Coordinates of C-alpha atoms and ligand atoms in Angstrom, one line a residue:
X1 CA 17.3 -15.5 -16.8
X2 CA 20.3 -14.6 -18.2
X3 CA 21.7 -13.2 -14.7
X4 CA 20.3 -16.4 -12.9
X5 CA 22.0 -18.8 -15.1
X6 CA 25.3 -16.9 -14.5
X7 CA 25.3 -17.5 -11.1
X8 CA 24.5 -20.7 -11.2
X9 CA 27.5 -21.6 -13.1
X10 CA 29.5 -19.3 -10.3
X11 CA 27.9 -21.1 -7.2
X12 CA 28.7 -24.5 -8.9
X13 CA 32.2 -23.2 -9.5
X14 CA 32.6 -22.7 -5.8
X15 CA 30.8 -26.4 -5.0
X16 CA 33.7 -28.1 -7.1
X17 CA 36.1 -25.0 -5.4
X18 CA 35.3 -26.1 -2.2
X19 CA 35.7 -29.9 -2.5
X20 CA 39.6 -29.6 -3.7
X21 CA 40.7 -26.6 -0.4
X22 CA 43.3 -26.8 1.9
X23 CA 42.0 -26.1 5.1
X24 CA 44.8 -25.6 6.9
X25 CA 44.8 -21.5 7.1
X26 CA 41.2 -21.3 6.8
X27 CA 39.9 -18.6 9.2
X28 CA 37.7 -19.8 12.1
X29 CA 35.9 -16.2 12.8
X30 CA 36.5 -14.0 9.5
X31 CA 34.0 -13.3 7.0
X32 CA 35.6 -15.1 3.4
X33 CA 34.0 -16.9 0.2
X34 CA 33.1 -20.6 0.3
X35 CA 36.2 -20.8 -1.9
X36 CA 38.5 -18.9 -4.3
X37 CA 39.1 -14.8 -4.5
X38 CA 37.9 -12.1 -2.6
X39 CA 38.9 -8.2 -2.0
X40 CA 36.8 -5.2 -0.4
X41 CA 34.3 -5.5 1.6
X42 CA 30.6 -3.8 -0.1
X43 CA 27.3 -2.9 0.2
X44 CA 27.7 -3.0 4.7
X45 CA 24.2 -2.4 5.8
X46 CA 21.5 -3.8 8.9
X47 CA 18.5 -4.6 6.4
X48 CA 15.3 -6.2 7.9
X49 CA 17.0 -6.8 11.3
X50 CA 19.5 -8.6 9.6
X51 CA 23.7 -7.5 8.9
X52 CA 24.6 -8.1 5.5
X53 CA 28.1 -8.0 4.1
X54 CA 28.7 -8.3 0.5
X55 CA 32.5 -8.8 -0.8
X56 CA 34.6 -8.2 -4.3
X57 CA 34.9 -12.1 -5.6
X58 CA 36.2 -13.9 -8.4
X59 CA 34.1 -17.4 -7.6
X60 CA 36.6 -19.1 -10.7
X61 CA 39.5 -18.7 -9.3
X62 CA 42.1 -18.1 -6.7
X63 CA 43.1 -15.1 -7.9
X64 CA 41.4 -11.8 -8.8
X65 CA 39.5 -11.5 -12.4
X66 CA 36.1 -10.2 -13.5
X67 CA 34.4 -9.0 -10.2
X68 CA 31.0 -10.2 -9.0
X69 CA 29.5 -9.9 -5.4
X70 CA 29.8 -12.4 -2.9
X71 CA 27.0 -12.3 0.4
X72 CA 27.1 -13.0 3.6
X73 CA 24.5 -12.2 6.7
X74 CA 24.4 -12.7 10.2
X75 CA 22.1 -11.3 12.9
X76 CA 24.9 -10.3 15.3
X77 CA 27.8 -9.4 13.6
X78 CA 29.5 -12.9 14.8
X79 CA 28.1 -16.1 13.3
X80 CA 27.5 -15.2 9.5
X81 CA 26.0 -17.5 6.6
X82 CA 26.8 -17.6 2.7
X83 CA 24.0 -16.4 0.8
X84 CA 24.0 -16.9 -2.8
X85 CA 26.2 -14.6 -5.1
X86 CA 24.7 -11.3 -5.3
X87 CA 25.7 -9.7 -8.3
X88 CA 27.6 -10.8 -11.6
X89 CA 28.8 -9.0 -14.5
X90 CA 26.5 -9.3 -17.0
X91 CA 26.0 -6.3 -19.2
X92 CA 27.9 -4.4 -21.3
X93 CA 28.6 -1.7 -19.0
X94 CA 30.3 -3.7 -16.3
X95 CA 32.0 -6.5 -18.9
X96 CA 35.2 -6.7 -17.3
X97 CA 33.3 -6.6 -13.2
X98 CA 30.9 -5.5 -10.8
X99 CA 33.4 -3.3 -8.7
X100 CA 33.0 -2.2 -5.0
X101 CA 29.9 0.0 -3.2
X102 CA 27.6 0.2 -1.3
X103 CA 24.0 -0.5 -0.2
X104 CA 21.2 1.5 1.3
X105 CA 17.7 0.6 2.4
X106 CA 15.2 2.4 0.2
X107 CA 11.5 1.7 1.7
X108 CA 12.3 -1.2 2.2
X109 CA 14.3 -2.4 -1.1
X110 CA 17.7 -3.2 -0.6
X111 CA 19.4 -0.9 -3.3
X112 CA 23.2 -1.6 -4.2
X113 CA 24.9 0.7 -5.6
X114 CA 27.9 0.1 -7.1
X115 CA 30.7 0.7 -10.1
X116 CA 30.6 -0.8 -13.5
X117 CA 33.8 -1.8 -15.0
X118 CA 35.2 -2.0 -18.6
X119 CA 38.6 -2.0 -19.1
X120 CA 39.9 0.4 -22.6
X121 CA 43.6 -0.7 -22.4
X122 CA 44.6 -2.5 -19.4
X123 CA 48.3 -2.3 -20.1
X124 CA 48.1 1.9 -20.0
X125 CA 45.5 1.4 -17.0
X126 CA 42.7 3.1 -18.8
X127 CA 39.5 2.3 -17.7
X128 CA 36.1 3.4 -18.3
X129 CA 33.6 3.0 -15.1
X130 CA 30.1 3.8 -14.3
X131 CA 27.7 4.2 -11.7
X132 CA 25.0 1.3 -11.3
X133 CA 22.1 -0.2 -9.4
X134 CA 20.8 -3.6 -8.8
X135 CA 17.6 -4.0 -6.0
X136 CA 15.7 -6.5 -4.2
X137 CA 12.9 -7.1 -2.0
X138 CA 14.1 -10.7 -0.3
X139 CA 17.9 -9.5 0.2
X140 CA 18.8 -12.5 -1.9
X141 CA 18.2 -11.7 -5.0
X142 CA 18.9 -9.0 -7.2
X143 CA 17.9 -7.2 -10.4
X144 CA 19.6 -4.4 -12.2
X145 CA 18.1 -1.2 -13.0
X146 CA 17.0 -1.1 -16.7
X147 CA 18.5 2.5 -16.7
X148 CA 22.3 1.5 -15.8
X149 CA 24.2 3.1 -15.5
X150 CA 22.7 6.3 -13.3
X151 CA 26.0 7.7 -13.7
X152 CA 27.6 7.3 -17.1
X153 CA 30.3 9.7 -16.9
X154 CA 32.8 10.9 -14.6
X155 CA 32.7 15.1 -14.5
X156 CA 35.6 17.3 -15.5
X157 CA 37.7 17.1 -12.1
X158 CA 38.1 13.3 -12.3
X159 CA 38.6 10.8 -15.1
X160 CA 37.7 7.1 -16.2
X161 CA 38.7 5.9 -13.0
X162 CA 35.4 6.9 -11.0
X163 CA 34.6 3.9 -8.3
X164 CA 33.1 2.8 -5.4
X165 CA 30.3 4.5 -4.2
X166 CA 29.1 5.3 -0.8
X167 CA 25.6 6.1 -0.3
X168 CA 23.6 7.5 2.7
X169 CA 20.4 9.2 3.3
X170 CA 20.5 13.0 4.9
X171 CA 17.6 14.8 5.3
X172 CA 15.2 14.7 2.0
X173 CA 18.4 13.5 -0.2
X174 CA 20.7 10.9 -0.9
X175 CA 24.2 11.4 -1.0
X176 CA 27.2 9.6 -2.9
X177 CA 31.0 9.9 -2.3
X178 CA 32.6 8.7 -5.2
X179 CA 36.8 8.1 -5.8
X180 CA 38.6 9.4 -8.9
X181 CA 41.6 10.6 -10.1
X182 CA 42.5 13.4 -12.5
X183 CA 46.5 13.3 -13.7
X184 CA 48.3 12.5 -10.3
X185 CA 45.7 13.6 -8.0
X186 CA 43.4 11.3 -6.1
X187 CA 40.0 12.7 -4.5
X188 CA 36.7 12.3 -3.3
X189 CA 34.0 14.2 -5.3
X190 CA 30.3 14.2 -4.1
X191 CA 26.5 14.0 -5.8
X192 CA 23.1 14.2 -4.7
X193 CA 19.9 13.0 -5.3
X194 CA 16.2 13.1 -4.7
X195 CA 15.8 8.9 -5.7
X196 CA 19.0 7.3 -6.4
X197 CA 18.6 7.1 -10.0
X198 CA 19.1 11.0 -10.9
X199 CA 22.3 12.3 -9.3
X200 CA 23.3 15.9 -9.3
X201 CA 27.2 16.7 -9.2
X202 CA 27.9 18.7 -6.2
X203 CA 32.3 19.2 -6.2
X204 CA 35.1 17.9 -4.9
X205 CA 34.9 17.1 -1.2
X206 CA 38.7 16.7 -0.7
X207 CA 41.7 16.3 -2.4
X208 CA 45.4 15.0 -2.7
X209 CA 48.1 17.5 -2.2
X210 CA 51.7 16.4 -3.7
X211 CA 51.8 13.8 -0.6
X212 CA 48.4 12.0 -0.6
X213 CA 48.6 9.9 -3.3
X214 CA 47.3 9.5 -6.8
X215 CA 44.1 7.9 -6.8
X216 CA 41.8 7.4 -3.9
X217 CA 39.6 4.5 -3.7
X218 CA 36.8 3.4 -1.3
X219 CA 35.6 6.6 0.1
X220 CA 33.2 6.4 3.3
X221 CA 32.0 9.9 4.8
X222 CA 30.2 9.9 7.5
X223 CA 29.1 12.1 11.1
X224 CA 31.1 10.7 13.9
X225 CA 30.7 12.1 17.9
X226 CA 29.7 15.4 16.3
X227 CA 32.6 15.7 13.7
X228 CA 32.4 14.7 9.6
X229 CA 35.4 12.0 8.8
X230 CA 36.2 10.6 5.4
X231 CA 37.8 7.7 5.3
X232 CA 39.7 6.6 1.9
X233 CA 42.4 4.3 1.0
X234 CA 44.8 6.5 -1.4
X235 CA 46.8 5.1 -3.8
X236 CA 50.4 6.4 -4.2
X237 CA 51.5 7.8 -0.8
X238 CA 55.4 7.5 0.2
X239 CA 56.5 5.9 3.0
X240 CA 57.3 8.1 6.1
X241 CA 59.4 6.5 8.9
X242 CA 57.0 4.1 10.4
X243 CA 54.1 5.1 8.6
X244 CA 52.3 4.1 4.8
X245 CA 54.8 1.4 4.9
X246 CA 52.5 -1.0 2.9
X247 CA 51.5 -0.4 -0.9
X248 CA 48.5 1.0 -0.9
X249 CA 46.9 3.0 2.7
X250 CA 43.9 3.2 4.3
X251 CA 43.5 6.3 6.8
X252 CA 40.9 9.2 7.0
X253 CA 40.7 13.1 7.7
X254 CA 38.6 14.8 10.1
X255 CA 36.7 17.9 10.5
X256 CA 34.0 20.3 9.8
X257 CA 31.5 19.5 6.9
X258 CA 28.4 22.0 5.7
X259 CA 26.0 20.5 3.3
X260 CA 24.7 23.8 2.2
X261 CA 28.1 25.0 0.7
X262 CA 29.8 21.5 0.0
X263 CA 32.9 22.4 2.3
X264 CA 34.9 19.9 4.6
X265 CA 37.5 22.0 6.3
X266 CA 39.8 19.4 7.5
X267 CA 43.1 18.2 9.5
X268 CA 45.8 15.7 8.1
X269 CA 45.5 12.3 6.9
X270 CA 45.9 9.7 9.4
X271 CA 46.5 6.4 9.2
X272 CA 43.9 4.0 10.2
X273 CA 45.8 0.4 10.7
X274 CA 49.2 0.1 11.5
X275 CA 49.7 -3.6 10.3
X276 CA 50.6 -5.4 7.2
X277 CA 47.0 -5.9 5.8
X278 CA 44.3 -3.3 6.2
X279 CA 42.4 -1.9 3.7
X280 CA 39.2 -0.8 1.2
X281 CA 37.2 -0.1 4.8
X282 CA 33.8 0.7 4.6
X283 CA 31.4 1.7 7.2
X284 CA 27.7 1.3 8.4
X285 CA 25.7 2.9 11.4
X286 CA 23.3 0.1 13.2
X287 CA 20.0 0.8 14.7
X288 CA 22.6 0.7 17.8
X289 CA 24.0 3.9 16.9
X290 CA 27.5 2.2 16.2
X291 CA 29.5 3.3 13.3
X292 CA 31.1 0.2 12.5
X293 CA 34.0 -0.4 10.4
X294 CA 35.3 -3.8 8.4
X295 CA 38.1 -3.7 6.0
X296 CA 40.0 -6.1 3.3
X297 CA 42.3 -8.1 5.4
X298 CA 44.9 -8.3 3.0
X299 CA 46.8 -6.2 0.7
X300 CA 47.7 -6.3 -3.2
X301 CA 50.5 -7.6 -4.5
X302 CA 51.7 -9.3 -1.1
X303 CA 52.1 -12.5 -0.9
X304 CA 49.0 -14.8 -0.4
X305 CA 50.4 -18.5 0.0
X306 CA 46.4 -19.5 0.4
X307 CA 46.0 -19.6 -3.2
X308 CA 47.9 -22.7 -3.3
X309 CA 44.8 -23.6 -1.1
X310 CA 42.6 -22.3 -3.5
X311 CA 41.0 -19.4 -2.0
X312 CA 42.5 -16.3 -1.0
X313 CA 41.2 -13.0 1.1
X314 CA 39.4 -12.3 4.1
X315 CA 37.7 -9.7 6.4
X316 CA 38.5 -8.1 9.2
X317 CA 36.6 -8.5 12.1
X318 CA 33.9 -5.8 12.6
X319 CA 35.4 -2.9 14.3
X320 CA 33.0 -0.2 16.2
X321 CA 34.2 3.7 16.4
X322 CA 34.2 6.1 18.4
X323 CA 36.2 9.5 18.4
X324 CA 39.2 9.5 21.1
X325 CA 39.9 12.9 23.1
X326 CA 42.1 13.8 21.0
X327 CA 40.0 13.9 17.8
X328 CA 41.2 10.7 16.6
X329 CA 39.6 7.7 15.6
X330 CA 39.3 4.7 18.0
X331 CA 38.7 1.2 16.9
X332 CA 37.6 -1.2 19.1
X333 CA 36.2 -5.2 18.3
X334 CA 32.2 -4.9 18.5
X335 CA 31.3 -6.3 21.5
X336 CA 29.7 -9.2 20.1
X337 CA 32.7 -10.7 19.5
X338 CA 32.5 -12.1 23.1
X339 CA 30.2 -14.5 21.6
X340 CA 33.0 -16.4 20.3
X341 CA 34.7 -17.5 23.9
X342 CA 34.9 -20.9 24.5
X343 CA 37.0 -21.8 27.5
X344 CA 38.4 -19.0 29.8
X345 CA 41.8 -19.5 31.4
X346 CA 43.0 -16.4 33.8
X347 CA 47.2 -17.0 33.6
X348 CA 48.0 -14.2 36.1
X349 CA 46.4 -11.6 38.0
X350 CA 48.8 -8.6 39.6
X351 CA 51.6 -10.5 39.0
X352 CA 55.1 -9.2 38.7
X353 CA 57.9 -11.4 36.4
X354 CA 61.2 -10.8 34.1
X355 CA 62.4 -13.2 31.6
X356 CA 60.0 -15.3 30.2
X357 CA 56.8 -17.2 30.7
X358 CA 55.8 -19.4 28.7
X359 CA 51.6 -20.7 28.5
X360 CA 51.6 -23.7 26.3
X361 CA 48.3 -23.9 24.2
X362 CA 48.0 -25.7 20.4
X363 CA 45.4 -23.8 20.3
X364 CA 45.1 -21.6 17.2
X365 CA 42.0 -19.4 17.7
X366 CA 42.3 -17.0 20.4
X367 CA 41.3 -14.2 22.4
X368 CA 43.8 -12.8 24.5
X369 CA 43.7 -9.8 27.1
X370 CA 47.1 -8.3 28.9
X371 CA 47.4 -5.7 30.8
X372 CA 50.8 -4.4 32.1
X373 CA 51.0 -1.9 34.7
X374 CA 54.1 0.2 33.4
X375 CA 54.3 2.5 36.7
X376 CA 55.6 -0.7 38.4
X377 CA 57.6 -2.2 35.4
X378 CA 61.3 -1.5 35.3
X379 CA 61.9 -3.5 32.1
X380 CA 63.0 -1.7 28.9
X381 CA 60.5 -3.4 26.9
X382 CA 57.4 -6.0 27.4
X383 CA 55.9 -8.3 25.1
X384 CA 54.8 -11.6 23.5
X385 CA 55.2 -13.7 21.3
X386 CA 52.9 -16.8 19.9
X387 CA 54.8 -19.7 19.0
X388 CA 55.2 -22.6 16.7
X389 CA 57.7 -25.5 16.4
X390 CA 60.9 -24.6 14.5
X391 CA 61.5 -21.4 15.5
X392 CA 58.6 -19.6 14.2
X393 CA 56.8 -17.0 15.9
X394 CA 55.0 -13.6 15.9
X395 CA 56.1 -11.1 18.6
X396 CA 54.5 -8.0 20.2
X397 CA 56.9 -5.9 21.6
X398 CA 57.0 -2.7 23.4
X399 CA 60.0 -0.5 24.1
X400 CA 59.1 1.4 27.0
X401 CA 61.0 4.3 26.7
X402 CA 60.3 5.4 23.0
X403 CA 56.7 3.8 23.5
X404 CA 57.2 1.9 20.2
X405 CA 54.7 -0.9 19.6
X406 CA 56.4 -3.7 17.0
X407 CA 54.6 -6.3 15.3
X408 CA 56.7 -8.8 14.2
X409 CA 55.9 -11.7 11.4
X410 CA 59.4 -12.2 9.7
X411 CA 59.1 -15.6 11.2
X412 CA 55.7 -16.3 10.5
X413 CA 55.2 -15.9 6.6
X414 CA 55.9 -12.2 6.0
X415 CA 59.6 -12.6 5.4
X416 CA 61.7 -9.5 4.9
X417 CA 59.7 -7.1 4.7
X418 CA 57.7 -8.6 8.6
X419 CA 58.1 -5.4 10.7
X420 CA 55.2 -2.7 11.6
X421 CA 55.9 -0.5 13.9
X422 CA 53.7 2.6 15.7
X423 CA 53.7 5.1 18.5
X424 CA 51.8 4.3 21.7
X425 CA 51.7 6.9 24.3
X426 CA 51.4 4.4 27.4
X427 CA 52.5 6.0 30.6
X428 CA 50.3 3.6 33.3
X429 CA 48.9 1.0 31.6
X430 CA 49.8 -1.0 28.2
X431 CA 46.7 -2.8 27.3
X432 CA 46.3 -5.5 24.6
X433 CA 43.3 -7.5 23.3
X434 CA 44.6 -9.5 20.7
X435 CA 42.5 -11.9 18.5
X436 CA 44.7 -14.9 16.9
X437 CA 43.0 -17.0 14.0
X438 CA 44.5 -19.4 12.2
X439 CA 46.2 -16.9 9.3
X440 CA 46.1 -14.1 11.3
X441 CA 46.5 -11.4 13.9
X442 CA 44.7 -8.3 15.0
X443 CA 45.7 -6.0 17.9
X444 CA 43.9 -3.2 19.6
X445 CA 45.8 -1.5 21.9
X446 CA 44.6 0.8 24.5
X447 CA 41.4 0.7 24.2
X448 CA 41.4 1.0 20.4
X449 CA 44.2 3.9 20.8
X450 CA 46.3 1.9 17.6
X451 CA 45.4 -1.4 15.8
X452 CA 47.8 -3.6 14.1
X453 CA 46.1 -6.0 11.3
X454 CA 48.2 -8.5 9.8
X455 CA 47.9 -12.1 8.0
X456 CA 49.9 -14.9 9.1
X457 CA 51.2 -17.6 7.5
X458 CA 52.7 -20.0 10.3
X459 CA 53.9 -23.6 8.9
X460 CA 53.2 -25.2 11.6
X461 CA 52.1 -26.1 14.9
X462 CA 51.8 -23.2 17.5
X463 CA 53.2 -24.0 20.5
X464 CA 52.0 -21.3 23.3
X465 CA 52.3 -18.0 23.8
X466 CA 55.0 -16.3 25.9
X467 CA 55.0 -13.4 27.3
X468 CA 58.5 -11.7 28.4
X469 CA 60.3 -9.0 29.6
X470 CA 63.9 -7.3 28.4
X471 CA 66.4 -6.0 31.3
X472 CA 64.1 -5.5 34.2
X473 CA 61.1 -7.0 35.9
X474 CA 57.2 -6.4 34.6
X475 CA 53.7 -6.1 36.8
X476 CA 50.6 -8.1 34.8
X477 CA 47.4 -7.0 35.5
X478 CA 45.9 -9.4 34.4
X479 CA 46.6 -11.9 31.4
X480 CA 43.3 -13.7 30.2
X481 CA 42.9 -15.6 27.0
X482 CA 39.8 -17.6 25.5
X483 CA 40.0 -20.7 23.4
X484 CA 37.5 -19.1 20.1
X485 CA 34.7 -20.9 18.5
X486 CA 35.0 -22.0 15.0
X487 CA 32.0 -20.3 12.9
X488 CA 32.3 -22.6 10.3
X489 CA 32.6 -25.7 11.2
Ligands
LIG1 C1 40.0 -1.5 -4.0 C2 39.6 -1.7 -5.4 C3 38.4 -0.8 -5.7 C4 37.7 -1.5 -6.8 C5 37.9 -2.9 -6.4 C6 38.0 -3.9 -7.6 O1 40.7 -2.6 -3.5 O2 40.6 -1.5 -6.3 O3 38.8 0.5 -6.0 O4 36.3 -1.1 -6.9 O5 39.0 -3.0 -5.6 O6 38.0 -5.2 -7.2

């Protein structure tokens, strides 16, 4: 009763939420609340046919604060619904929130699994968290296990910070990847268990050396093309040249795992996202097969000018992997996402130009598709930019000979601190699928070889796109782009 009358009081703080937004950078295609706070996406599973996606909220207020679970579902990944608040903090051993995890199908009842959070002295960052459950046979509703938490204590090789668990089924067991920290040093450590209520500890499965950081949260480990990857976003890294330029990362090592000894022997970390605002990913493998990735589309401490609005975080679209030749990770937009096109318009097909060209759209939700061929391009660098009155603009640019890729939003909200930049080896073709909503951007570049992920925050009208060319000429492809569907309206 207790639980149903909480969220009651949250869903009615969203219905007077809602009435007072700004609409005017309110996604057309992302997963975010009704109104107010979100962070990391939780609990990403297919249950009964259907795709849920639960999401770190604060249903009070625009900016983060006592954690509950925010629900969404959709039966293809595209057009998703707002179910009502999943889970609330309630009991003592989550006071101060309901942190991230994860959800599994147990027989049928949805099981989430996920971290309860009490704060011992906020100001020294000590915290105390805990492993708990909450199930349900609709997917609506859930109750919490009368034995929280299943986890009550971290082991020796971590320390109160001891969060977000990932859950999956191998074999006769489940397993749980959990993040901690013990001094400086973030890792993964790993349990098992016959029924998701008694967990043995099983080790560390990785670890930070002096360079990856001091806590890492949101671990994910899964089988991938017939290799094991763990994906993590550590806390702490230093910036190198063009990469871990944003505050916290999000990036994932690769390897060889054995379940019988507990050893992953692995590679480096890599960076998953090159943009501004990628991070928290979690994974969940369909009854497709796909491995399919969405992450928080924003990043702490940056500046979020929707809260003004009075609501603030989003998700990233759903991503599908796949491993690339060269053992990497390749992210690609699920290919429901063609579900969204509207109205087609084909610009060019094999079509050489220099200078500029400019395609005058107000549209603000977009698919686009361009494809240079860069064995007929003489130009030093290709690109586009998306504009809006005033100067303002977001540019894609790519510098042929050191095959940088730059994504540019100095003029379009991020201010100083605008620029990502990554490696693309392109020798034939240059290929970007670029989807535009109405506060932000996401690129996939050849064939999911890099992606940039940014939010956007552009005043004003947009005014086209252009593409253009620096000191030479450039051969198109093709150059495609689709008006998108607004999912919410
Ligand atoms: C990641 C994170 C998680 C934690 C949650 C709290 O962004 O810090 O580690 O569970 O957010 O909202």
């Amino acid at each position: 009763m207790l639980t149903q009358s909480k969220i009651q009081q949250a869903e009615e703080a969203l219905q007077k939420a809602k009435v007072k937004m700004n609409h005017r950078y309110r996604l057309g295609y992302h997963i975010m609340a009704p109104a107010n706070w979100i962070n990391d996406p939780n609990g990403l599973i297919q249950y009964k046919g259907e795709y849920h996606v639960f999401y770190q909220h604060h249903p009070f207020d625009e900016n983060w604060g006592p954690m509950h679970w925010g629900h969404v579902k959709s039966k293809d990944l595209v057009h998703w619904e707002h179910l009502p608040i999943a889970l609330t903090p309630t009991e003592d051993y989550e006071k101060d929130g309901c942190f991230s995890g994860s959800a599994v199908d147990d027989n049928g009842v949805l099981t989430l699994i996920y971290t309860g959070n009490i704060f011992v002295d906020r100001e020294k960052d000590i915290v105390d968290q805990s492993q708990c459950i909450a199930t349900s046979v609709d997917g609506i509703h859930f109750t919490k296990e009368a034995a929280n938490p299943v986890i009550s204590k971290h082991p020796k090789e971590g320390s109160g910070h001891f969060r977000d668990p990932k859950v999956w089924r191998h074999g006769e067991y489940w397993y749980m990847v959990l993040g901690t920290r013990k001094g400086n040093t973030g890792k993964v450590i790993l349990y098992k268990s016959k029924d998701l209520r008694q967990w043995e500890y099983l080790g560390v499965l990785a670890e930070s050396d002096e360079t990856l950081g001091y806590m890492w949260e949101c671990p994910d480990f899964f089988e991938l093309d017939g290799k094991y990857v763990l994906i993590f976003s550590p806390q702490g890294m230093e910036a190198k040249g063009d990469l871990y330029n944003n505050l916290f990362q999000t990036g994932y090592l690769i390897g060889e795992y054995d379940y019988e000894t507990n050893k992953f022997i692995h590679g480096s970390f890599t960076e998953l996202d090159h943009g501004h605002d990628f991070y928290a990913v979690q994974t969940l493998l369909d009854d497709k097969g796909r491995r399919i990735a969405i992450g928080w589309m924003d990043m702490w401490e940056s500046n979020m000018p929707t809260k003004e609005d009075g609501w603030c975080g989003a998700l990233t679209l759903p991503r599908e992997l796949t491993l690339g030749e060269n053992i990497e990770i390749l992210m690609n937009p699920v290919e429901e996402l063609t579900f969204l096109r509207e109205l087609k318009n084909s610009v060019c097909t094999d079509k050489s130009f220099s200078g500029t060209h400019l395609v005058e759209t107000k549209e603000d939700l977009i698919e686009l598709k361009l494809e240079f061929d860069l064995t007929k391009t003489a130009a030093e660098s290709v690109g586009l930019k998306i504009r809006g009155i005033n100067q303002e603009e977001t540019t894609l640019l790519y510098q042929i000979e050191n095959q940088k890729l730059t994504l540019d939003c100095t003029k379009s909200g991020k201010g100083e601190d605008g620029v990502r930049r990554t490696k693309v080896e392109s020798n034939q073709v240059l290929s970007l699928r670029v989807f535009i909503d109405r506060s932000s951007i996401e690129v996939f570049v050849n064939d999911g070889q890099a992606t940039l992920t940014s939010r956007i925050y552009p005043k004003e009208e947009r005014l086209g796109i252009e593409l253009f060319t620096e000191n030479g000429d450039a051969h198109v492809i093709d150059f495609t782009y689709w008006k998108l569907k607004d999912i919410w309206r």
